Amino acid sequence: MKTIESGGRGLYVQYLQLALNRAGYPTLIDGIFGEGTCASLRRFLGEPEAACRVDEAVWDRLIPYLKGYTLHEIRPGDTYTGIAGQYGTDAAHIIRANPTVDPGNLVPGRIISVPFAFDIVPDQVPISSELNDWILEGLTVRYPFLIQGQVGESVMGRRIAYLQIGTGSREVFYNASFHANEWITSLVLLRFAEEYSKAFAEGRSLYSVRASWLFYGFKLYLMPLVNPDGVDLVTGALTEGPSYENAVNIAAQYPNIPFPGGWKANIEGIDLNLQFPAGWEQAKENKYAQGYTTPAPRDYVGPEPLSAPESKAVYEFTRAHDFRLILAYHAQGEVIYWKYLDYEPEDSRRIALYFGEVSGYAVELTPAGSGYAGYKDWFIQEYNRPGYTIEVGRGVSPLPLSQFPGIYFNNRLILEGGMTELE
């Protein structure tokens, strides 16, 4: 973890401020380590004269509030009700997170997980590969029926992780953040994972159907962060080192693209959604004509299909499964693209129109200039099954977090409908 001090700015200051708020020490989340944040940190530490500095030891105390749970060693006389009161949570949350522990026989010395009362997925701070990992860990602790896995690694060795929800026979796949500056889509999938898991755990409906019907009928795979290195660059988690310097040098060749906010590619300058073997040569011709002939912040197709490890990981993950439908989340435009060339899989138009109806998004054909070599294109071509690119929000990416509540509201029934509409 990065050490931050008073006067510092940036993403990790925002994470500090989020953790302090969740711990009960109100702090403005503005990414500036000023006097207010310093005062809240001192109260959190219980040390009025403590230095306004967050090093590894302090992060160890803060990170549980970003993961959404802490660990507790059972002491003689402990009960779940008493433990819940100590941490300001509910005994039902503790019981759910520790399915192998008998609540009536708490053995002193045993370590249990204690979920906090708040929801884990934030909408006040940008995502990063580290925060994504913390959230996935917190969700799987809070809801042990979730399965977390890894499909590969990014250029920089960061995990490309997925979450499996459900045990049914029909497989569905949603992914997000192929493009680095479209990181708000990662939060959409993470929020859906939490909403769905909570509904199932509480034995109630998600939005329009019982969560248990979804859980036992489908295996839903969510991959919130396809492009971890690129997202870290855009959101400010990556600010130094050889990969960062290489990105700076690439960006310098494209001065009209803002840096880092205009960066869509992986950290090596390859656009991950122009890497799939579905008209890749046509995509290359199109993008070369636009001037993207070498690594770039966006629109460079790479030396060959699947040359980027992130795209290859998604490709191999798809080949290893039997997905009935996929959703690829992007930003922006409030539009749903549903077709590739003349392929029209059974029910794909009907489902697209349903998605448009419940979201208010337009349903359109992919523009010719960007209609090749995408993941959705390849999936439709390879499997002749429904595949959709969902472009959320409006404006210039990265979209502001102020749009997130509206984006999630508009997409909640699409996310649920990716399963229900297969019936």
C-alpha angles and dihedrals in degrees: 000000000000117000110232129190140191110295092030123129137197147062098325091052086056089052090050090051093047091051092049092051091050091048089057101262106117113225133166109249100223103125092247119118096215136148095286092054090044092053092049091048092052091051090049091051092043089230113116092189098043119132114257091245132120112206130162094285092053092045088055088062094044102043095073086067089056093046092045098233144065136201124250129193110219114241129196110284095020119146128183089245091054093045090049090053091050092056099034094245139109128272090227090063090053093048091050093050093051106046094162095054120090106226089209094054109045106175114214113244095029116126117227133181117246115197115208121235097250126086113260104221110081129209096190100071136044121256126250133178090260095050090045090056092047092051093048090049092048093049094050091049093047093044108031092186088073119096120212123197144163126235098188144304136283124239089273094046098258118149120262096208136186137194124217119208120184140016104236128125098245114083124209128178131205123180137179144188100038080146117056099220091049091070093131086079090066089062090051092059094042092051090050091051090054095045092048094046093048092049092050093046091051093046096239141114121287101213110311104355139039111278090222090060089056093043097052095037101048145033105218116195118198122192104184100178117036093161107041098161094049093047090050089053094051098043095045102252088117113053106141145026136070096300091050092049091049089053090050090053092048091049091051089066089059104046093166091065112079115240126255097351095060094051113119101156132085116269091275093056099258118135103231094205091058094057106084127104097248109104092331092154090054090049089051091052091049096048095042088055087056091053101259099128100133135034108310142166088261144000100027107134096204128239092292140347116295093008091132113079093222095056091043090053092054090046093051092044090054093047089053093057140053102233115186093194138003134202119199110195120214139154141269145024107047091251136130120217112199111166141063118204108305095334112120110171118206112282093002094118093045092050092046091053090049090052090050092049096051095041104036089233123139117253110220146155115259112265111256093238093062102025102106140074095015124136092246090050093052094045092053092045094046101042106018089225131126114288127170140190109210114200108198130199132359134263134040120332131273084058116210118258089239086078094056100089091052093044092052093046091051093049103040094092092044089056092048091040093057083078106027094049092058088073 
